[in-house]
Amino acid sequence: MADPAVLAVAEHRRGELREVSFELLTAGRELADAIGGELHVAVVSGDVESHADSLNREGVDAIHTVPVGEEFDHSVYQGSVEALVDAHDPTTVLLPNSVNGLDYAPAVAESLGIPLVTDAIDVAYDDALTVTREQYGSKVETTLAVEGDRFALTIRGGEWPAATGTGEATVESFDVDVDPSDSGARVQGYEEVGGGDVDIADADVLVSVGRGIEEEENLELIFDLAEAMDATVSSSRPIVDNGWLPKNRQVGQSGKVVTPDVYLAIGISGAVQHVAGMKGSETIIAINTDPNAPIFDIADYGIVGDLFDVVPELIDDFE
């Protein structure tokens, strides 16, 4: 087996691979092609064999399974990734820019003595690595030149499409001398916070509402439309800040990143913080009274009109 140009580390939670794991495959393949080498994927803990089957997609050359532990553990992930790097010498270690990824990525980079760039939205390699990040509330994009022969990156979810197709990767179990019982912390369980009725990140169709709805009681109109469309309701930050919807419904930089097939933005102006969380949607439709609203800059389709006139007509059409 050839040494990889990129080692991507998949992420799972409560037995399910997270969508960012498949986005890592796309980003990793692009980077491996630019560097000139293979893409290897590591899956640590849990049902590694099942996860390896799911990750065996087009463009993946090899998958390393580390059957230690069940859920995320800082020491297990750090030790496993460091051992894999020592064994296979990748140019890039690619990790998700998630709560878990950001937990162990700095420790891995520090231990290996390599630079770490977090929250990448684009990467390129032409004899040297350049990484694009957003700053100042997503108002500015900056491009960083990364020095060194080896580096670690975390990528933002929703910026790359998920890898598809069926691959022919070699799958090998990797032995690592890490004992979860030696860790000072372990997962005891999970508790949903801020309302756990839906996960908007899993929705195929989102009907998202902003401050244009004006009053809390008007949300009933949005829920009626979502029911007619077989969609899920989400919102911009002002709706959550007002206490009208729980935090788990919020889309944006301080909420969730979503990539549905259809994103219908109703009464949402399109602030950069919100756009950062939904710009990866396949089709974006906007309804707003302001023809100059920034949301129309990224919308595939737009309706300039009063939502209180437009939404009832949409409900009638879908019913």
PDB file of C-alpha atoms in Angstrom:
ATOM      1  CA  MET A   1       0.000   0.000   0.000  1.00  0.00           C
ATOM      2  CA  ALA A   2       1.388   3.392  -1.031  1.00  0.00           C
ATOM      3  CA  ASP A   3       1.705   6.187   1.488  1.00  0.00           C
ATOM      4  CA  PRO A   4      -1.176   8.654   1.291  1.00  0.00           C
ATOM      5  CA  ALA A   5      -1.028  12.312   0.345  1.00  0.00           C
ATOM      6  CA  VAL A   6      -4.083  12.843   2.563  1.00  0.00           C
ATOM      7  CA  LEU A   7      -5.338  11.061   5.666  1.00  0.00           C
ATOM      8  CA  ALA A   8      -8.969  12.037   6.367  1.00  0.00           C
ATOM      9  CA  VAL A   9     -10.485  11.133   9.733  1.00  0.00           C
ATOM     10  CA  ALA A  10     -14.202  10.331   9.636  1.00  0.00           C
ATOM     11  CA  GLU A  11     -16.600  11.331  12.386  1.00  0.00           C
ATOM     12  CA  HIS A  12     -19.554   9.437  13.795  1.00  0.00           C
ATOM     13  CA  ARG A  13     -21.908  10.006  16.657  1.00  0.00           C
ATOM     14  CA  ARG A  14     -24.341   7.630  18.315  1.00  0.00           C
ATOM     15  CA  GLY A  15     -23.691   4.977  15.694  1.00  0.00           C
ATOM     16  CA  GLU A  16     -24.190   7.191  12.634  1.00  0.00           C
ATOM     17  CA  LEU A  17     -21.572   8.683  10.351  1.00  0.00           C
ATOM     18  CA  ARG A  18     -21.955  12.444  10.147  1.00  0.00           C
ATOM     19  CA  GLU A  19     -22.429  14.082   6.754  1.00  0.00           C
ATOM     20  CA  VAL A  20     -19.134  15.950   7.076  1.00  0.00           C
ATOM     21  CA  SER A  21     -17.358  12.585   6.857  1.00  0.00           C
ATOM     22  CA  PHE A  22     -18.447  12.236   3.229  1.00  0.00           C
ATOM     23  CA  GLU A  23     -17.573  15.862   2.521  1.00  0.00           C
ATOM     24  CA  LEU A  24     -14.080  15.112   3.839  1.00  0.00           C
ATOM     25  CA  LEU A  25     -13.751  12.468   1.127  1.00  0.00           C
ATOM     26  CA  THR A  26     -14.436  15.024  -1.601  1.00  0.00           C
ATOM     27  CA  ALA A  27     -12.060  17.612  -0.163  1.00  0.00           C
ATOM     28  CA  GLY A  28      -9.462  14.943   0.500  1.00  0.00           C
ATOM     29  CA  ARG A  29      -9.620  13.538  -3.023  1.00  0.00           C
ATOM     30  CA  GLU A  30      -9.216  17.007  -4.556  1.00  0.00           C
ATOM     31  CA  LEU A  31      -6.221  17.730  -2.348  1.00  0.00           C
ATOM     32  CA  ALA A  32      -4.656  14.300  -2.900  1.00  0.00           C
ATOM     33  CA  ASP A  33      -4.902  14.802  -6.670  1.00  0.00           C
ATOM     34  CA  ALA A  34      -3.234  18.202  -6.393  1.00  0.00           C
ATOM     35  CA  ILE A  35      -0.415  16.834  -4.229  1.00  0.00           C
ATOM     36  CA  GLY A  36      -0.096  13.666  -6.264  1.00  0.00           C
ATOM     37  CA  GLY A  37      -0.895  10.707  -4.033  1.00  0.00           C
ATOM     38  CA  GLU A  38      -3.522   8.546  -2.430  1.00  0.00           C
ATOM     39  CA  LEU A  39      -6.471   9.362  -0.188  1.00  0.00           C
ATOM     40  CA  HIS A  40      -6.665   7.250   2.943  1.00  0.00           C
ATOM     41  CA  VAL A  41      -9.506   7.405   5.461  1.00  0.00           C
ATOM     42  CA  ALA A  42      -9.423   6.521   9.145  1.00  0.00           C
ATOM     43  CA  VAL A  43     -12.480   5.486  11.107  1.00  0.00           C
ATOM     44  CA  VAL A  44     -11.901   5.253  14.834  1.00  0.00           C
ATOM     45  CA  SER A  45     -14.134   3.522  17.408  1.00  0.00           C
ATOM     46  CA  GLY A  46     -17.686   2.276  17.094  1.00  0.00           C
ATOM     47  CA  ASP A  47     -18.871  -0.116  14.392  1.00  0.00           C
ATOM     48  CA  VAL A  48     -15.781   0.440  12.259  1.00  0.00           C
ATOM     49  CA  GLU A  49     -16.575  -2.295   9.740  1.00  0.00           C
ATOM     50  CA  SER A  50     -20.008  -0.884   8.947  1.00  0.00           C
ATOM     51  CA  HIS A  51     -18.647   2.648   8.798  1.00  0.00           C
ATOM     52  CA  ALA A  52     -15.853   1.480   6.477  1.00  0.00           C
ATOM     53  CA  ASP A  53     -18.437   0.027   4.087  1.00  0.00           C
ATOM     54  CA  SER A  54     -20.285   3.352   4.018  1.00  0.00           C
ATOM     55  CA  LEU A  55     -17.064   5.325   3.482  1.00  0.00           C
ATOM     56  CA  ASN A  56     -15.885   3.113   0.638  1.00  0.00           C
ATOM     57  CA  ARG A  57     -16.824   5.605  -2.044  1.00  0.00           C
ATOM     58  CA  GLU A  58     -15.324   6.636  -5.337  1.00  0.00           C
ATOM     59  CA  GLY A  59     -11.905   8.249  -4.935  1.00  0.00           C
ATOM     60  CA  VAL A  60     -10.936   6.551  -1.663  1.00  0.00           C
ATOM     61  CA  ASP A  61      -7.812   4.389  -1.952  1.00  0.00           C
ATOM     62  CA  ALA A  62      -7.620   2.849   1.521  1.00  0.00           C
ATOM     63  CA  ILE A  63      -9.563   2.767   4.775  1.00  0.00           C
ATOM     64  CA  HIS A  64      -7.940   2.139   8.151  1.00  0.00           C
ATOM     65  CA  THR A  65     -10.235   0.897  10.905  1.00  0.00           C
ATOM     66  CA  VAL A  66      -9.291   1.356  14.556  1.00  0.00           C
ATOM     67  CA  PRO A  67     -11.630  -0.853  16.641  1.00  0.00           C
ATOM     68  CA  VAL A  68     -11.004   0.782  20.015  1.00  0.00           C
ATOM     69  CA  GLY A  69     -13.899   2.120  22.085  1.00  0.00           C
ATOM     70  CA  GLU A  70     -17.427   3.026  21.046  1.00  0.00           C
ATOM     71  CA  GLU A  71     -17.851   6.805  21.110  1.00  0.00           C
ATOM     72  CA  PHE A  72     -15.519   9.755  20.754  1.00  0.00           C
ATOM     73  CA  ASP A  73     -12.665   9.845  23.235  1.00  0.00           C
ATOM     74  CA  HIS A  74      -9.962  12.504  23.041  1.00  0.00           C
ATOM     75  CA  SER A  75      -7.077  10.224  23.945  1.00  0.00           C
ATOM     76  CA  VAL A  76      -8.182   7.417  21.612  1.00  0.00           C
ATOM     77  CA  TYR A  77      -8.574   9.727  18.626  1.00  0.00           C
ATOM     78  CA  GLN A  78      -5.362  11.618  19.298  1.00  0.00           C
ATOM     79  CA  GLY A  79      -3.336   8.446  19.805  1.00  0.00           C
ATOM     80  CA  SER A  80      -4.861   6.705  16.792  1.00  0.00           C
ATOM     81  CA  VAL A  81      -4.305   9.600  14.396  1.00  0.00           C
ATOM     82  CA  GLU A  82      -0.735  10.126  15.565  1.00  0.00           C
ATOM     83  CA  ALA A  83       0.020   6.406  15.147  1.00  0.00           C
ATOM     84  CA  LEU A  84      -1.492   6.403  11.647  1.00  0.00           C
ATOM     85  CA  VAL A  85       0.571   9.451  10.669  1.00  0.00           C
ATOM     86  CA  ASP A  86       3.731   7.791  11.965  1.00  0.00           C
ATOM     87  CA  ALA A  87       2.932   4.615  10.036  1.00  0.00           C
ATOM     88  CA  HIS A  88       1.842   6.127   6.717  1.00  0.00           C
ATOM     89  CA  ASP A  89       3.449   9.589   6.559  1.00  0.00           C
ATOM     90  CA  PRO A  90       0.648  11.616   4.909  1.00  0.00           C
ATOM     91  CA  THR A  91       1.248  15.167   3.739  1.00  0.00           C
ATOM     92  CA  THR A  92      -2.122  16.329   5.079  1.00  0.00           C
ATOM     93  CA  VAL A  93      -4.233  15.269   8.039  1.00  0.00           C
ATOM     94  CA  LEU A  94      -7.809  16.285   7.242  1.00  0.00           C
ATOM     95  CA  LEU A  95     -10.359  16.586  10.050  1.00  0.00           C
ATOM     96  CA  PRO A  96     -13.883  17.960  10.440  1.00  0.00           C
ATOM     97  CA  ASN A  97     -14.263  21.451  11.895  1.00  0.00           C
ATOM     98  CA  SER A  98     -16.675  20.107  14.503  1.00  0.00           C
ATOM     99  CA  VAL A  99     -16.837  20.024  18.276  1.00  0.00           C
ATOM    100  CA  ASN A 100     -15.035  16.682  18.272  1.00  0.00           C
ATOM    101  CA  GLY A 101     -12.585  17.596  15.524  1.00  0.00           C
ATOM    102  CA  LEU A 102     -11.564  20.798  17.264  1.00  0.00           C
ATOM    103  CA  ASP A 103     -11.161  18.857  20.502  1.00  0.00           C
ATOM    104  CA  TYR A 104      -8.247  16.727  19.316  1.00  0.00           C
ATOM    105  CA  ALA A 105      -6.895  18.494  16.209  1.00  0.00           C
ATOM    106  CA  PRO A 106      -4.746  20.984  18.175  1.00  0.00           C
ATOM    107  CA  ALA A 107      -3.307  18.178  20.293  1.00  0.00           C
ATOM    108  CA  VAL A 108      -2.408  16.144  17.201  1.00  0.00           C
ATOM    109  CA  ALA A 109      -0.790  19.131  15.494  1.00  0.00           C
ATOM    110  CA  GLU A 110       1.179  20.080  18.598  1.00  0.00           C
ATOM    111  CA  SER A 111       2.384  16.530  19.196  1.00  0.00           C
ATOM    112  CA  LEU A 112       3.462  16.076  15.559  1.00  0.00           C
ATOM    113  CA  GLY A 113       4.971  19.558  15.361  1.00  0.00           C
ATOM    114  CA  ILE A 114       2.955  20.556  12.283  1.00  0.00           C
ATOM    115  CA  PRO A 115       0.887  23.664  11.483  1.00  0.00           C
ATOM    116  CA  LEU A 116      -2.897  23.532  11.948  1.00  0.00           C
ATOM    117  CA  VAL A 117      -5.398  25.629   9.983  1.00  0.00           C
ATOM    118  CA  THR A 118      -9.026  25.424  11.112  1.00  0.00           C
ATOM    119  CA  ASP A 119     -12.406  26.132   9.502  1.00  0.00           C
ATOM    120  CA  ALA A 120     -11.222  25.943   5.899  1.00  0.00           C
ATOM    121  CA  ILE A 121     -13.785  26.711   3.195  1.00  0.00           C
ATOM    122  CA  ASP A 122     -11.398  26.063   0.302  1.00  0.00           C
ATOM    123  CA  VAL A 123      -7.943  24.579  -0.170  1.00  0.00           C
ATOM    124  CA  ALA A 124      -5.460  24.469  -3.024  1.00  0.00           C
ATOM    125  CA  TYR A 125      -2.027  22.973  -3.534  1.00  0.00           C
ATOM    126  CA  ASP A 126       0.567  24.063  -6.082  1.00  0.00           C
ATOM    127  CA  ASP A 127       3.942  23.160  -4.578  1.00  0.00           C
ATOM    128  CA  ALA A 128       2.601  24.706  -1.368  1.00  0.00           C
ATOM    129  CA  LEU A 129      -0.706  24.704   0.497  1.00  0.00           C
ATOM    130  CA  THR A 130      -3.072  27.671   0.488  1.00  0.00           C
ATOM    131  CA  VAL A 131      -6.204  27.727   2.624  1.00  0.00           C
ATOM    132  CA  THR A 132      -9.205  30.042   2.397  1.00  0.00           C
ATOM    133  CA  ARG A 133     -11.016  31.007   5.601  1.00  0.00           C
ATOM    134  CA  GLU A 134     -13.742  33.487   6.492  1.00  0.00           C
ATOM    135  CA  GLN A 135     -13.230  36.153   9.143  1.00  0.00           C
ATOM    136  CA  TYR A 136     -15.107  39.017  10.794  1.00  0.00           C
ATOM    137  CA  GLY A 137     -18.447  37.259  10.840  1.00  0.00           C
ATOM    138  CA  SER A 138     -17.986  35.867   7.305  1.00  0.00           C
ATOM    139  CA  LYS A 139     -17.652  39.389   5.893  1.00  0.00           C
ATOM    140  CA  VAL A 140     -14.083  38.811   4.666  1.00  0.00           C
ATOM    141  CA  GLU A 141     -12.334  35.880   3.007  1.00  0.00           C
ATOM    142  CA  THR A 142      -8.629  35.464   3.671  1.00  0.00           C
ATOM    143  CA  THR A 143      -6.164  33.173   1.921  1.00  0.00           C
ATOM    144  CA  LEU A 144      -3.352  31.746   4.015  1.00  0.00           C
ATOM    145  CA  ALA A 145      -0.093  30.299   2.703  1.00  0.00           C
ATOM    146  CA  VAL A 146       0.922  27.347   4.879  1.00  0.00           C
ATOM    147  CA  GLU A 147       4.600  26.607   5.289  1.00  0.00           C
ATOM    148  CA  GLY A 148       6.000  23.138   5.823  1.00  0.00           C
ATOM    149  CA  ASP A 149       5.923  19.684   4.270  1.00  0.00           C
ATOM    150  CA  ARG A 150       3.115  18.359   6.458  1.00  0.00           C
ATOM    151  CA  PHE A 151       0.043  20.047   7.891  1.00  0.00           C
ATOM    152  CA  ALA A 152      -3.316  19.511   9.559  1.00  0.00           C
ATOM    153  CA  LEU A 153      -6.587  21.034   8.374  1.00  0.00           C
ATOM    154  CA  THR A 154     -10.148  21.141   9.627  1.00  0.00           C
ATOM    155  CA  ILE A 155     -12.817  21.821   7.024  1.00  0.00           C
ATOM    156  CA  ARG A 156     -16.166  23.521   7.537  1.00  0.00           C
ATOM    157  CA  GLY A 157     -19.193  21.329   6.969  1.00  0.00           C
ATOM    158  CA  GLY A 158     -21.334  22.133   3.969  1.00  0.00           C
ATOM    159  CA  GLU A 159     -18.524  23.625   1.849  1.00  0.00           C
ATOM    160  CA  TRP A 160     -17.806  20.482  -0.205  1.00  0.00           C
ATOM    161  CA  PRO A 161     -20.356  18.098  -1.710  1.00  0.00           C
ATOM    162  CA  ALA A 162     -20.582  14.649  -0.195  1.00  0.00           C
ATOM    163  CA  ALA A 163     -18.675  11.945  -2.041  1.00  0.00           C
ATOM    164  CA  THR A 164     -20.819   9.525  -4.010  1.00  0.00           C
ATOM    165  CA  GLY A 165     -20.404   6.334  -5.954  1.00  0.00           C
ATOM    166  CA  THR A 166     -19.001   2.970  -4.930  1.00  0.00           C
ATOM    167  CA  GLY A 167     -15.302   2.684  -4.285  1.00  0.00           C
ATOM    168  CA  GLU A 168     -12.759  -0.114  -4.354  1.00  0.00           C
ATOM    169  CA  ALA A 169     -10.708   0.906  -1.328  1.00  0.00           C
ATOM    170  CA  THR A 170      -8.531  -1.513   0.565  1.00  0.00           C
ATOM    171  CA  VAL A 171      -9.854  -1.913   4.116  1.00  0.00           C
ATOM    172  CA  GLU A 172      -7.357  -2.802   6.832  1.00  0.00           C
ATOM    173  CA  SER A 173      -7.588  -2.969  10.603  1.00  0.00           C
ATOM    174  CA  PHE A 174      -4.964  -0.842  12.333  1.00  0.00           C
ATOM    175  CA  ASP A 175      -3.683  -1.815  15.767  1.00  0.00           C
ATOM    176  CA  VAL A 176      -2.913   1.030  18.136  1.00  0.00           C
ATOM    177  CA  ASP A 177      -1.741   0.882  21.721  1.00  0.00           C
ATOM    178  CA  VAL A 178      -4.467   3.058  23.226  1.00  0.00           C
ATOM    179  CA  ASP A 179      -6.714   2.070  26.122  1.00  0.00           C
ATOM    180  CA  PRO A 180      -9.930   4.110  26.616  1.00  0.00           C
ATOM    181  CA  SER A 181      -9.873   3.249  30.313  1.00  0.00           C
ATOM    182  CA  ASP A 182      -6.652   5.272  30.643  1.00  0.00           C
ATOM    183  CA  SER A 183      -8.480   8.450  29.619  1.00  0.00           C
ATOM    184  CA  GLY A 184      -9.550  10.888  32.309  1.00  0.00           C
ATOM    185  CA  ALA A 185     -12.907  11.405  30.577  1.00  0.00           C
ATOM    186  CA  ARG A 186     -15.439   9.232  28.766  1.00  0.00           C
ATOM    187  CA  VAL A 187     -18.901   9.535  27.255  1.00  0.00           C
ATOM    188  CA  GLN A 188     -21.605   8.655  29.778  1.00  0.00           C
ATOM    189  CA  GLY A 189     -24.604   9.472  27.606  1.00  0.00           C
ATOM    190  CA  TYR A 190     -26.344  12.086  25.484  1.00  0.00           C
ATOM    191  CA  GLU A 191     -28.947  14.687  26.291  1.00  0.00           C
ATOM    192  CA  GLU A 192     -30.689  16.873  23.731  1.00  0.00           C
ATOM    193  CA  VAL A 193     -30.337  20.573  24.546  1.00  0.00           C
ATOM    194  CA  GLY A 194     -32.575  23.424  23.464  1.00  0.00           C
ATOM    195  CA  GLY A 195     -35.312  21.207  22.033  1.00  0.00           C
ATOM    196  CA  GLY A 196     -34.602  17.973  20.254  1.00  0.00           C
ATOM    197  CA  ASP A 197     -37.762  17.460  18.191  1.00  0.00           C
ATOM    198  CA  VAL A 198     -36.005  17.759  14.814  1.00  0.00           C
ATOM    199  CA  ASP A 199     -32.544  17.858  13.292  1.00  0.00           C
ATOM    200  CA  ILE A 200     -32.681  20.460  10.546  1.00  0.00           C
ATOM    201  CA  ALA A 201     -29.323  19.263   9.225  1.00  0.00           C
ATOM    202  CA  ASP A 202     -31.004  16.040   8.062  1.00  0.00           C
ATOM    203  CA  ALA A 203     -33.929  17.692   6.277  1.00  0.00           C
ATOM    204  CA  ASP A 204     -34.320  17.459   2.500  1.00  0.00           C
ATOM    205  CA  VAL A 205     -36.574  20.519   2.353  1.00  0.00           C
ATOM    206  CA  LEU A 206     -36.388  23.454   4.763  1.00  0.00           C
ATOM    207  CA  VAL A 207     -38.882  26.295   5.120  1.00  0.00           C
ATOM    208  CA  SER A 208     -36.888  28.939   6.950  1.00  0.00           C
ATOM    209  CA  VAL A 209     -38.416  32.029   8.511  1.00  0.00           C
ATOM    210  CA  GLY A 210     -36.900  35.375   9.483  1.00  0.00           C
ATOM    211  CA  ARG A 211     -37.876  38.592  11.170  1.00  0.00           C
ATOM    212  CA  GLY A 212     -40.278  39.365   8.305  1.00  0.00           C
ATOM    213  CA  ILE A 213     -42.836  37.132  10.053  1.00  0.00           C
ATOM    214  CA  GLU A 214     -43.297  40.053  12.489  1.00  0.00           C
ATOM    215  CA  GLU A 215     -45.133  38.258  15.323  1.00  0.00           C
ATOM    216  CA  GLU A 216     -44.810  34.877  17.013  1.00  0.00           C
ATOM    217  CA  GLU A 217     -48.423  33.952  16.318  1.00  0.00           C
ATOM    218  CA  ASN A 218     -47.739  34.314  12.588  1.00  0.00           C
ATOM    219  CA  LEU A 219     -45.432  31.296  12.724  1.00  0.00           C
ATOM    220  CA  GLU A 220     -48.510  29.111  12.355  1.00  0.00           C
ATOM    221  CA  LEU A 221     -48.597  30.179   8.712  1.00  0.00           C
ATOM    222  CA  ILE A 222     -45.029  28.901   8.205  1.00  0.00           C
ATOM    223  CA  PHE A 223     -45.785  25.580   9.879  1.00  0.00           C
ATOM    224  CA  ASP A 224     -48.877  25.182   7.681  1.00  0.00           C
ATOM    225  CA  LEU A 225     -46.723  25.689   4.576  1.00  0.00           C
ATOM    226  CA  ALA A 226     -44.094  23.240   5.851  1.00  0.00           C
ATOM    227  CA  GLU A 227     -46.785  20.637   6.460  1.00  0.00           C
ATOM    228  CA  ALA A 228     -48.180  21.133   2.958  1.00  0.00           C
ATOM    229  CA  MET A 229     -44.675  20.786   1.473  1.00  0.00           C
ATOM    230  CA  ASP A 230     -43.652  17.884   3.736  1.00  0.00           C
ATOM    231  CA  ALA A 231     -40.816  20.130   4.889  1.00  0.00           C
ATOM    232  CA  THR A 232     -39.098  21.062   8.148  1.00  0.00           C
ATOM    233  CA  VAL A 233     -39.230  24.526   9.689  1.00  0.00           C
ATOM    234  CA  SER A 234     -35.994  26.361  10.456  1.00  0.00           C
ATOM    235  CA  SER A 235     -35.203  30.014  11.127  1.00  0.00           C
ATOM    236  CA  SER A 236     -32.721  32.849  11.231  1.00  0.00           C
ATOM    237  CA  ARG A 237     -31.202  33.976  14.523  1.00  0.00           C
ATOM    238  CA  PRO A 238     -33.701  36.770  15.415  1.00  0.00           C
ATOM    239  CA  ILE A 239     -36.522  34.217  15.666  1.00  0.00           C
ATOM    240  CA  VAL A 240     -34.522  32.152  18.164  1.00  0.00           C
ATOM    241  CA  ASP A 241     -33.326  35.227  20.056  1.00  0.00           C
ATOM    242  CA  ASN A 242     -36.963  36.253  20.496  1.00  0.00           C
ATOM    243  CA  GLY A 243     -37.711  32.849  21.985  1.00  0.00           C
ATOM    244  CA  TRP A 244     -40.193  31.964  19.253  1.00  0.00           C
ATOM    245  CA  LEU A 245     -38.338  28.809  18.154  1.00  0.00           C
ATOM    246  CA  PRO A 246     -35.742  26.666  19.954  1.00  0.00           C
ATOM    247  CA  LYS A 247     -32.030  26.890  19.213  1.00  0.00           C
ATOM    248  CA  ASN A 248     -31.995  23.613  17.304  1.00  0.00           C
ATOM    249  CA  ARG A 249     -34.024  25.305  14.529  1.00  0.00           C
ATOM    250  CA  GLN A 250     -31.461  28.072  13.884  1.00  0.00           C
ATOM    251  CA  VAL A 251     -29.519  28.174  10.616  1.00  0.00           C
ATOM    252  CA  GLY A 252     -26.314  30.171  10.357  1.00  0.00           C
ATOM    253  CA  GLN A 253     -22.859  30.741  11.684  1.00  0.00           C
ATOM    254  CA  SER A 254     -24.057  30.572  15.297  1.00  0.00           C
ATOM    255  CA  GLY A 255     -26.604  27.864  14.478  1.00  0.00           C
ATOM    256  CA  LYS A 256     -26.401  24.872  12.160  1.00  0.00           C
ATOM    257  CA  VAL A 257     -24.954  24.452   8.699  1.00  0.00           C
ATOM    258  CA  VAL A 258     -27.562  22.879   6.407  1.00  0.00           C
ATOM    259  CA  THR A 259     -27.419  21.562   2.834  1.00  0.00           C
ATOM    260  CA  PRO A 260     -30.990  20.576   1.913  1.00  0.00           C
ATOM    261  CA  ASP A 261     -32.252  19.900  -1.592  1.00  0.00           C
ATOM    262  CA  VAL A 262     -34.526  22.939  -1.262  1.00  0.00           C
ATOM    263  CA  TYR A 263     -34.144  25.930   1.066  1.00  0.00           C
ATOM    264  CA  LEU A 264     -37.113  28.307   1.091  1.00  0.00           C
ATOM    265  CA  ALA A 265     -36.168  31.560   2.858  1.00  0.00           C
ATOM    266  CA  ILE A 266     -39.213  33.543   3.938  1.00  0.00           C
ATOM    267  CA  GLY A 267     -38.765  37.047   5.294  1.00  0.00           C
ATOM    268  CA  ILE A 268     -35.009  36.565   5.628  1.00  0.00           C
ATOM    269  CA  SER A 269     -32.800  39.435   4.461  1.00  0.00           C
ATOM    270  CA  GLY A 270     -29.679  37.321   3.938  1.00  0.00           C
ATOM    271  CA  ALA A 271     -27.126  38.544   6.472  1.00  0.00           C
ATOM    272  CA  VAL A 272     -23.716  36.980   5.961  1.00  0.00           C
ATOM    273  CA  GLN A 273     -23.968  35.063   9.222  1.00  0.00           C
ATOM    274  CA  HIS A 274     -27.139  33.365   8.026  1.00  0.00           C
ATOM    275  CA  VAL A 275     -25.896  32.764   4.482  1.00  0.00           C
ATOM    276  CA  ALA A 276     -22.825  30.994   5.889  1.00  0.00           C
ATOM    277  CA  GLY A 277     -25.137  28.298   7.202  1.00  0.00           C
ATOM    278  CA  MET A 278     -27.251  27.633   4.101  1.00  0.00           C
ATOM    279  CA  LYS A 279     -25.326  28.644   0.976  1.00  0.00           C
ATOM    280  CA  GLY A 280     -24.559  25.007   0.215  1.00  0.00           C
ATOM    281  CA  SER A 281     -28.247  24.220  -0.386  1.00  0.00           C
ATOM    282  CA  GLU A 282     -28.922  22.705  -3.795  1.00  0.00           C
ATOM    283  CA  THR A 283     -31.792  25.091  -4.616  1.00  0.00           C
ATOM    284  CA  ILE A 284     -32.471  28.359  -2.781  1.00  0.00           C
ATOM    285  CA  ILE A 285     -35.801  30.166  -3.074  1.00  0.00           C
ATOM    286  CA  ALA A 286     -36.358  33.540  -1.423  1.00  0.00           C
ATOM    287  CA  ILE A 287     -39.491  35.507  -0.579  1.00  0.00           C
ATOM    288  CA  ASN A 288     -38.915  39.092   0.524  1.00  0.00           C
ATOM    289  CA  THR A 289     -40.561  42.491   0.097  1.00  0.00           C
ATOM    290  CA  ASP A 290     -37.195  44.173  -0.495  1.00  0.00           C
ATOM    291  CA  PRO A 291     -35.931  43.597  -4.059  1.00  0.00           C
ATOM    292  CA  ASN A 292     -32.434  44.608  -2.911  1.00  0.00           C
ATOM    293  CA  ALA A 293     -32.274  42.099  -0.042  1.00  0.00           C
ATOM    294  CA  PRO A 294     -28.918  40.249  -0.085  1.00  0.00           C
ATOM    295  CA  ILE A 295     -30.716  36.896  -0.015  1.00  0.00           C
ATOM    296  CA  PHE A 296     -31.585  37.410  -3.699  1.00  0.00           C
ATOM    297  CA  ASP A 297     -27.865  37.489  -4.550  1.00  0.00           C
ATOM    298  CA  ILE A 298     -27.561  33.769  -3.802  1.00  0.00           C
ATOM    299  CA  ALA A 299     -31.139  32.648  -4.546  1.00  0.00           C
ATOM    300  CA  ASP A 300     -31.855  30.477  -7.560  1.00  0.00           C
ATOM    301  CA  TYR A 301     -35.442  31.746  -7.586  1.00  0.00           C
ATOM    302  CA  GLY A 302     -36.960  34.787  -5.922  1.00  0.00           C
ATOM    303  CA  ILE A 303     -40.363  36.299  -5.246  1.00  0.00           C
ATOM    304  CA  VAL A 304     -40.530  39.992  -4.399  1.00  0.00           C
ATOM    305  CA  GLY A 305     -43.709  40.207  -2.412  1.00  0.00           C
ATOM    306  CA  ASP A 306     -45.403  40.208   0.976  1.00  0.00           C
ATOM    307  CA  LEU A 307     -45.061  36.800   2.596  1.00  0.00           C
ATOM    308  CA  PHE A 308     -48.572  37.156   4.021  1.00  0.00           C
ATOM    309  CA  ASP A 309     -49.869  37.236   0.442  1.00  0.00           C
ATOM    310  CA  VAL A 310     -47.466  34.716  -1.093  1.00  0.00           C
ATOM    311  CA  VAL A 311     -47.411  31.965   1.547  1.00  0.00           C
ATOM    312  CA  PRO A 312     -51.198  31.344   1.628  1.00  0.00           C
ATOM    313  CA  GLU A 313     -51.141  30.944  -2.158  1.00  0.00           C
ATOM    314  CA  LEU A 314     -48.297  28.457  -1.897  1.00  0.00           C
ATOM    315  CA  ILE A 315     -50.223  26.489   0.709  1.00  0.00           C
ATOM    316  CA  ASP A 316     -53.241  26.322  -1.610  1.00  0.00           C
ATOM    317  CA  ASP A 317     -51.024  25.163  -4.487  1.00  0.00           C
ATOM    318  CA  PHE A 318     -49.399  22.365  -2.470  1.00  0.00           C
ATOM    319  CA  GLU A 319     -52.679  21.199  -0.967  1.00  0.00           C
TER     320      GLU A 319
END
